[in-house]
Tab-separated table of C-alpha atoms and ligand atoms in Angstrom:
chain	number	residue	atom	x	y	z
A	1374	MET	CA	-8.327	-14.749	52.030
A	1375	SER	CA	-10.540	-17.608	50.883
A	1376	GLY	CA	-10.623	-20.953	52.670
A	1377	ILE	CA	-9.524	-24.326	51.290
A	1378	LEU	CA	-13.146	-25.560	51.133
A	1379	GLU	CA	-14.584	-22.456	49.449
A	1380	GLY	CA	-17.582	-23.433	47.294
A	1381	LYS	CA	-17.651	-27.039	48.551
A	1382	ARG	CA	-20.777	-28.754	49.880
A	1383	ILE	CA	-19.975	-31.240	52.638
A	1384	LEU	CA	-22.150	-33.771	54.475
A	1385	ILE	CA	-20.878	-34.559	57.974
A	1386	THR	CA	-22.147	-37.470	60.088
A	1387	GLY	CA	-21.368	-38.073	63.764
A	1388	VAL	CA	-22.024	-34.726	65.469
A	1389	LEU	CA	-23.423	-35.775	68.848
A	1390	MET	CA	-21.596	-33.614	71.422
A	1391	GLU	CA	-19.158	-30.711	71.322
A	1392	SER	CA	-16.477	-33.347	72.024
A	1393	SER	CA	-17.370	-35.212	68.807
A	1394	ILE	CA	-14.549	-35.218	66.270
A	1395	ALA	CA	-17.227	-34.444	63.662
A	1396	PHE	CA	-18.222	-31.222	65.451
A	1397	HIS	CA	-14.674	-29.927	65.047
A	1398	ALA	CA	-14.562	-31.058	61.425
A	1399	ALA	CA	-17.838	-29.182	60.794
A	1400	LYS	CA	-16.606	-26.025	62.524
A	1401	LEU	CA	-13.316	-25.985	60.625
A	1402	ALA	CA	-15.051	-26.839	57.326
A	1403	GLN	CA	-17.379	-23.858	57.720
A	1404	GLU	CA	-14.454	-21.619	58.677
A	1405	GLN	CA	-12.724	-22.793	55.479
A	1406	GLY	CA	-15.727	-21.768	53.370
A	1407	ALA	CA	-17.762	-24.982	53.048
A	1408	GLU	CA	-21.528	-25.279	53.150
A	1409	VAL	CA	-22.185	-28.024	55.705
A	1410	ILE	CA	-25.131	-30.368	56.211
A	1411	LEU	CA	-25.202	-32.645	59.266
A	1412	THR	CA	-26.765	-36.031	59.862
A	1413	ALA	CA	-28.002	-37.094	63.282
A	1414	PHE	CA	-28.290	-40.276	65.311
A	1415	PRO	CA	-30.104	-41.181	67.534
A	1416	ARG	CA	-32.174	-37.952	67.567
A	1417	PRO	CA	-31.996	-34.805	65.429
A	1418	THR	CA	-32.790	-32.631	68.485
A	1419	LEU	CA	-29.452	-33.515	70.139
A	1420	THR	CA	-27.442	-32.698	67.023
A	1421	GLU	CA	-29.488	-29.538	66.355
A	1422	ARG	CA	-28.607	-28.258	69.831
A	1423	ILE	CA	-24.882	-28.785	69.237
A	1424	ALA	CA	-25.130	-27.398	65.685
A	1425	ARG	CA	-26.154	-24.020	67.153
A	1426	LYS	CA	-22.572	-23.734	68.422
A	1427	LEU	CA	-21.192	-23.826	64.880
A	1428	PRO	CA	-20.090	-20.560	63.235
A	1429	LYS	CA	-22.918	-20.804	60.666
A	1430	PRO	CA	-26.339	-22.526	60.586
A	1431	ALA	CA	-26.362	-26.140	59.321
A	1432	LYS	CA	-29.390	-28.232	58.441
A	1433	VAL	CA	-29.711	-31.549	60.306
A	1434	ILE	CA	-31.059	-34.737	58.712
A	1435	GLU	CA	-31.891	-37.861	60.725
A	1436	LEU	CA	-29.720	-40.821	59.642
A	1437	ASP	CA	-29.302	-44.212	61.238
A	1438	VAL	CA	-26.675	-45.579	58.900
A	1439	THR	CA	-28.051	-49.127	59.302
A	1440	ASN	CA	-31.577	-48.030	58.281
A	1441	GLU	CA	-32.204	-48.648	54.544
A	1442	GLU	CA	-35.128	-46.178	54.449
A	1443	HIS	CA	-33.015	-43.414	55.975
A	1444	LEU	CA	-30.255	-44.132	53.444
A	1445	ALA	CA	-32.701	-44.174	50.522
A	1446	ARG	CA	-34.244	-40.786	51.325
A	1447	LEU	CA	-30.905	-39.076	52.036
A	1448	GLU	CA	-30.221	-38.160	48.387
A	1449	GLN	CA	-33.415	-36.132	47.932
A	1450	LEU	CA	-33.143	-34.391	51.301
A	1451	VAL	CA	-29.576	-33.284	50.580
A	1452	ARG	CA	-30.428	-32.312	46.970
A	1453	ASP	CA	-33.267	-30.063	48.182
A	1454	GLU	CA	-30.896	-28.306	50.558
A	1455	LEU	CA	-27.530	-28.105	48.727
A	1456	GLY	CA	-28.150	-29.366	45.181
A	1457	GLY	CA	-25.282	-31.868	45.439
A	1458	LEU	CA	-22.215	-32.850	47.463
A	1459	ASP	CA	-18.444	-32.474	47.045
A	1460	GLY	CA	-17.485	-34.329	50.205
A	1461	VAL	CA	-18.713	-36.716	52.898
A	1462	VAL	CA	-17.374	-37.335	56.413
A	1463	HIS	CA	-18.036	-40.729	58.015
A	1464	SER	CA	-17.501	-40.220	61.768
A	1465	ILE	CA	-19.486	-43.181	63.063
A	1466	GLY	CA	-18.519	-45.979	65.400
A	1467	PHE	CA	-20.412	-48.250	67.742
A	1468	ALA	CA	-20.030	-51.634	69.434
A	1469	PRO	CA	-22.366	-53.170	72.057
A	1470	GLN	CA	-20.982	-53.206	75.616
A	1471	ASP	CA	-20.313	-56.961	75.531
A	1472	ALA	CA	-17.980	-56.433	72.558
A	1473	LEU	CA	-15.720	-54.037	74.533
A	1474	GLY	CA	-13.655	-53.790	77.698
A	1475	GLY	CA	-11.937	-57.177	77.940
A	1476	ASN	CA	-14.715	-59.556	76.853
A	1477	PHE	CA	-13.154	-60.412	73.479
A	1478	LEU	CA	-13.198	-64.194	73.931
A	1479	ASN	CA	-16.868	-64.320	74.982
A	1480	THR	CA	-18.560	-61.804	72.688
A	1481	PRO	CA	-21.505	-63.325	70.768
A	1482	PHE	CA	-21.489	-62.962	66.972
A	1483	GLU	CA	-24.662	-60.868	67.103
A	1484	SER	CA	-22.745	-58.110	68.918
A	1485	VAL	CA	-19.763	-58.457	66.554
A	1486	ALA	CA	-22.155	-58.173	63.600
A	1487	THR	CA	-23.643	-54.951	65.013
A	1488	ALA	CA	-20.161	-53.459	65.478
A	1489	MET	CA	-19.237	-54.372	61.892
A	1490	HIS	CA	-22.514	-53.086	60.424
A	1491	VAL	CA	-22.447	-49.698	62.169
A	1492	SER	CA	-18.686	-49.095	62.145
A	1493	ALA	CA	-17.404	-50.642	58.878
A	1494	PHE	CA	-20.078	-51.659	56.333
A	1495	SER	CA	-21.690	-48.238	56.847
A	1496	LEU	CA	-18.773	-46.538	55.048
A	1497	LYS	CA	-19.920	-48.318	51.881
A	1498	SER	CA	-23.637	-47.688	52.580
A	1499	LEU	CA	-23.129	-43.972	53.249
A	1500	THR	CA	-20.831	-43.478	50.255
A	1501	MET	CA	-23.255	-45.189	47.876
A	1502	ALA	CA	-26.249	-43.279	49.308
A	1503	CYS	CA	-24.389	-40.015	48.580
A	1504	LYS	CA	-22.849	-41.014	45.247
A	1505	PRO	CA	-25.709	-39.738	43.012
A	1506	LEU	CA	-25.074	-36.290	44.543
A	1507	PHE	CA	-21.403	-36.154	43.505
A	1508	PRO	CA	-20.574	-33.917	40.514
A	1509	HIS	CA	-18.813	-35.133	37.382
A	1510	GLU	CA	-15.483	-33.781	38.673
A	1511	GLY	CA	-15.550	-36.183	41.617
A	1512	ALA	CA	-15.706	-35.932	45.405
A	1513	ALA	CA	-13.896	-36.803	48.633
A	1514	VAL	CA	-14.964	-39.307	51.300
A	1515	VAL	CA	-13.176	-39.189	54.671
A	1516	GLY	CA	-13.639	-41.611	57.597
A	1517	LEU	CA	-12.116	-42.064	61.058
A	1518	THR	CA	-10.188	-45.059	62.303
A	1519	PHE	CA	-8.221	-46.113	65.371
A	1520	ASP	CA	-5.075	-47.846	64.098
A	1521	ALA	CA	-6.169	-51.420	63.345
A	1522	GLN	CA	-2.621	-52.746	62.823
A	1523	PHE	CA	-2.359	-53.364	66.575
A	1524	ALA	CA	-4.274	-55.165	69.312
A	1525	TRP	CA	-5.182	-52.536	71.924
A	1526	PRO	CA	-6.178	-53.032	75.569
A	1527	GLN	CA	-10.005	-52.889	76.064
A	1528	TYR	CA	-10.796	-52.076	72.411
A	1529	ASP	CA	-11.781	-55.671	71.656
A	1530	TRP	CA	-14.181	-56.136	68.698
A	1531	MET	CA	-13.896	-52.475	67.697
A	1532	GLY	CA	-10.385	-53.510	66.583
A	1533	PRO	CA	-11.566	-56.006	63.942
A	1534	ALA	CA	-14.364	-53.552	63.049
A	1535	LYS	CA	-11.757	-50.835	62.377
A	1536	ALA	CA	-9.652	-53.321	60.382
A	1537	ALA	CA	-12.765	-53.960	58.262
A	1538	LEU	CA	-13.333	-50.192	57.922
A	1539	GLU	CA	-9.747	-49.689	56.738
A	1540	ALA	CA	-10.102	-52.460	54.134
A	1541	THR	CA	-13.524	-51.138	53.065
A	1542	SER	CA	-11.986	-47.714	52.466
A	1543	ARG	CA	-9.304	-49.230	50.202
A	1544	TYR	CA	-11.900	-51.188	48.181
A	1545	LEU	CA	-14.114	-48.104	47.829
A	1546	ALA	CA	-11.041	-46.182	46.643
A	1547	ARG	CA	-10.393	-48.964	44.111
A	1548	ASP	CA	-13.935	-49.072	42.727
A	1549	LEU	CA	-14.645	-45.326	42.729
A	1550	GLY	CA	-11.262	-43.996	41.592
A	1551	LYS	CA	-12.321	-44.005	37.930
A	1552	GLU	CA	-15.021	-41.465	38.839
A	1553	ASN	CA	-12.434	-39.346	40.674
A	1554	ILE	CA	-14.001	-40.163	44.042
A	1555	ARG	CA	-11.228	-40.274	46.652
A	1556	CYS	CA	-11.661	-42.299	49.836
A	1557	ASN	CA	-9.288	-41.775	52.765
A	1558	LEU	CA	-9.193	-42.266	56.531
A	1559	VAL	CA	-7.738	-40.308	59.416
A	1560	SER	CA	-6.254	-42.553	62.102
A	1561	ALA	CA	-6.643	-40.499	65.279
A	1562	GLY	CA	-5.068	-40.971	68.687
A	1563	PRO	CA	-7.397	-41.185	71.711
A	1564	ILE	CA	-9.853	-38.293	72.166
A	1565	GLY	CA	-12.227	-37.946	75.119
A	1566	SER	CA	-15.525	-38.184	73.210
A	1567	MET	CA	-18.700	-40.113	74.075
A	1568	ALA	CA	-17.545	-43.058	71.938
A	1569	ALA	CA	-14.230	-43.192	73.841
A	1570	LYS	CA	-15.893	-42.900	77.264
A	1571	SER	CA	-18.154	-45.854	76.455
A	1572	ILE	CA	-15.054	-48.094	76.302
A	1573	PRO	CA	-14.163	-49.148	79.874
A	1574	GLY	CA	-10.539	-48.268	80.685
A	1575	PHE	CA	-9.972	-46.279	77.471
A	1576	SER	CA	-8.639	-43.287	79.434
A	1577	ASP	CA	-5.712	-45.463	80.708
A	1578	LEU	CA	-4.663	-45.788	77.089
A	1579	ALA	CA	-4.609	-42.013	76.746
A	1580	GLU	CA	-2.021	-41.720	79.526
A	1581	VAL	CA	0.207	-44.297	77.845
A	1582	TRP	CA	-0.210	-42.347	74.607
A	1583	ASN	CA	1.214	-39.108	75.888
A	1584	SER	CA	4.158	-40.905	77.482
A	1585	ARG	CA	5.083	-42.660	74.207
A	1586	SER	CA	4.117	-40.367	71.336
A	1587	MET	CA	6.769	-38.280	69.569
A	1588	LEU	CA	4.678	-35.117	69.768
A	1589	GLU	CA	2.746	-34.130	72.874
A	1590	TRP	CA	-0.764	-35.650	72.790
A	1591	ASP	CA	-3.777	-33.866	74.267
A	1592	MET	CA	-6.792	-36.163	74.557
A	1593	SER	CA	-9.117	-33.185	75.053
A	1594	ASP	CA	-8.199	-31.572	71.721
A	1595	PRO	CA	-9.999	-32.941	68.625
A	1596	GLU	CA	-8.900	-29.993	66.456
A	1597	PRO	CA	-5.757	-31.589	64.932
A	1598	THR	CA	-7.941	-34.492	63.743
A	1599	GLY	CA	-10.530	-32.050	62.395
A	1600	ARG	CA	-7.837	-30.212	60.458
A	1601	ALA	CA	-6.682	-33.426	58.766
A	1602	ILE	CA	-10.288	-34.237	57.795
A	1603	VAL	CA	-10.692	-30.787	56.225
A	1604	ALA	CA	-7.372	-31.120	54.396
A	1605	LEU	CA	-8.410	-34.488	52.903
A	1606	LEU	CA	-11.758	-33.005	51.823
A	1607	SER	CA	-9.960	-30.156	50.063
A	1608	ASP	CA	-8.238	-29.961	46.687
A	1609	TRP	CA	-4.844	-30.183	48.420
A	1610	PHE	CA	-4.784	-34.012	48.305
A	1611	PRO	CA	-5.886	-34.445	44.672
A	1612	LYS	CA	-4.019	-37.698	43.978
A	1613	THR	CA	-4.342	-39.330	47.398
A	1614	THR	CA	-6.810	-42.165	47.832
A	1615	GLY	CA	-6.992	-45.441	49.750
A	1616	GLU	CA	-4.715	-43.719	52.277
A	1617	ILE	CA	-4.681	-43.578	56.074
A	1618	VAL	CA	-3.265	-40.364	57.525
A	1619	HIS	CA	-2.167	-40.718	61.149
A	1620	VAL	CA	-3.013	-37.870	63.513
A	1621	ASP	CA	-1.624	-39.587	66.591
A	1622	GLY	CA	1.423	-37.569	67.634
A	1623	GLY	CA	3.591	-40.077	65.745
A	1624	LEU	CA	2.887	-43.025	68.066
A	1625	HIS	CA	2.293	-45.416	65.153
A	1626	ALA	CA	5.923	-44.957	64.113
A	1627	MET	CA	7.458	-45.703	67.542
A	1628	GLY	CA	9.017	-49.122	68.010
A	1629	ALA	CA	9.144	-49.140	71.788
B	2522	LIG	N1	-12.429	-40.845	70.346
B	2522	LIG	C1	-11.358	-41.510	69.964
B	2522	LIG	O1	-10.435	-41.755	70.746
B	2522	LIG	C2	-11.244	-41.961	68.532
B	2522	LIG	C3	-9.980	-42.322	68.033
B	2522	LIG	C4	-9.875	-42.752	66.704
B	2522	LIG	C5	-11.021	-42.827	65.918
B	2522	LIG	N2	-12.235	-42.479	66.450
B	2522	LIG	C6	-13.408	-42.619	65.575
B	2522	LIG	O2	-13.942	-41.340	65.313
B	2522	LIG	C7	-15.306	-41.488	64.947
B	2522	LIG	C8	-16.140	-40.489	65.730
B	2522	LIG	O3	-16.104	-40.793	67.102
B	2522	LIG	P1	-15.979	-39.703	68.255
B	2522	LIG	O4	-14.775	-40.056	69.034
B	2522	LIG	O5	-16.127	-38.335	67.709
B	2522	LIG	O6	-17.202	-40.065	69.221
B	2522	LIG	P2	-18.755	-39.613	69.208
B	2522	LIG	O7	-19.418	-40.479	70.213
B	2522	LIG	O8	-18.862	-38.159	69.389
B	2522	LIG	O9	-19.207	-39.997	67.737
B	2522	LIG	C9	-19.644	-41.282	67.350
B	2522	LIG	C10	-20.831	-41.048	66.454
B	2522	LIG	O10	-21.326	-42.274	65.899
B	2522	LIG	C11	-22.700	-42.055	65.695
B	2522	LIG	N3	-23.435	-43.290	65.465
B	2522	LIG	C12	-23.455	-44.406	66.254
B	2522	LIG	N4	-24.316	-45.311	65.733
B	2522	LIG	C13	-24.825	-44.763	64.578
B	2522	LIG	C14	-25.750	-45.194	63.591
B	2522	LIG	N5	-26.349	-46.384	63.671
B	2522	LIG	N6	-26.028	-44.370	62.553
B	2522	LIG	C15	-25.430	-43.166	62.455
B	2522	LIG	N7	-24.559	-42.683	63.368
B	2522	LIG	C16	-24.267	-43.471	64.411
B	2522	LIG	C17	-23.152	-41.348	66.969
B	2522	LIG	O11	-24.363	-40.668	66.785
B	2522	LIG	C18	-21.997	-40.394	67.205
B	2522	LIG	O12	-22.291	-39.139	66.630
B	2522	LIG	C19	-15.660	-42.954	65.184
B	2522	LIG	O13	-15.528	-43.671	63.984
B	2522	LIG	C20	-14.576	-43.363	66.165
B	2522	LIG	O14	-14.357	-44.769	66.159
B	2522	LIG	C21	-12.361	-42.041	67.712
């Protein structure tokens, strides 16, 4: 039986550890027949080590998504390897420590600007860097958010950064729809990755999650999120764009 990404070439950012959501997206994408290329930050060696745990080999390209030179050379490096791209996964988030963990009222703009640049503006930068690689038939861009409709404990300026990411995704969907480029986000519940552990007190939120969500929530399992990413990359969401699919056990739909 062939997979739902058979014949597709997918670039995946954000593989840092085995706990990275992107690692699980890459694994599932390969299992579903995709050819996968990874980008790495801060060092290719880290990502290369984790990439060895994937079912198939995947080339790793260094990419700091705020570095214009890295973005400019991405097209040629990917073209040499895969010839083009049918999908891109943006699995990138970062805020300086003084923008997280209960310091919302005192965070300097410089730190807010970094959070916005890395976590939100980069969806546009990455998409445009990859756009010349997309075939005439179109492509799929998928990013990761943490529901920005609500104010969360400890999340602080990552909240406004995710709100900006969600809006950026809708505007990309608007401007790229005529070229059949779909842009969607997966809104995941808490997962125990590096990014989550860098937010002081984030694990408390995970406990609340499982007590309130409609479905049981397992913070140590990124696979359900990975599956949604793969589904949005596939041809099974052909007329869905500007959308946010919640993979949160249903918590977003609970009133109390
Ligand atoms: N873990 C959660 O609870 C959770 C929930 C919802 C959404 N998300 C989102 O999922 C995405 C992936 O996070 P994760 O939980 O897998 O954690 P992670 O720490 O494994 O991944 C974050 C990635 O961002 C990358 N990154 C940071 N700065 C970068 C830069 N300048 N250029 C390129 N890459 C850079 C890191 O290398 C890392 O691979 C993020 O957007 C995160 O906000 C996470």
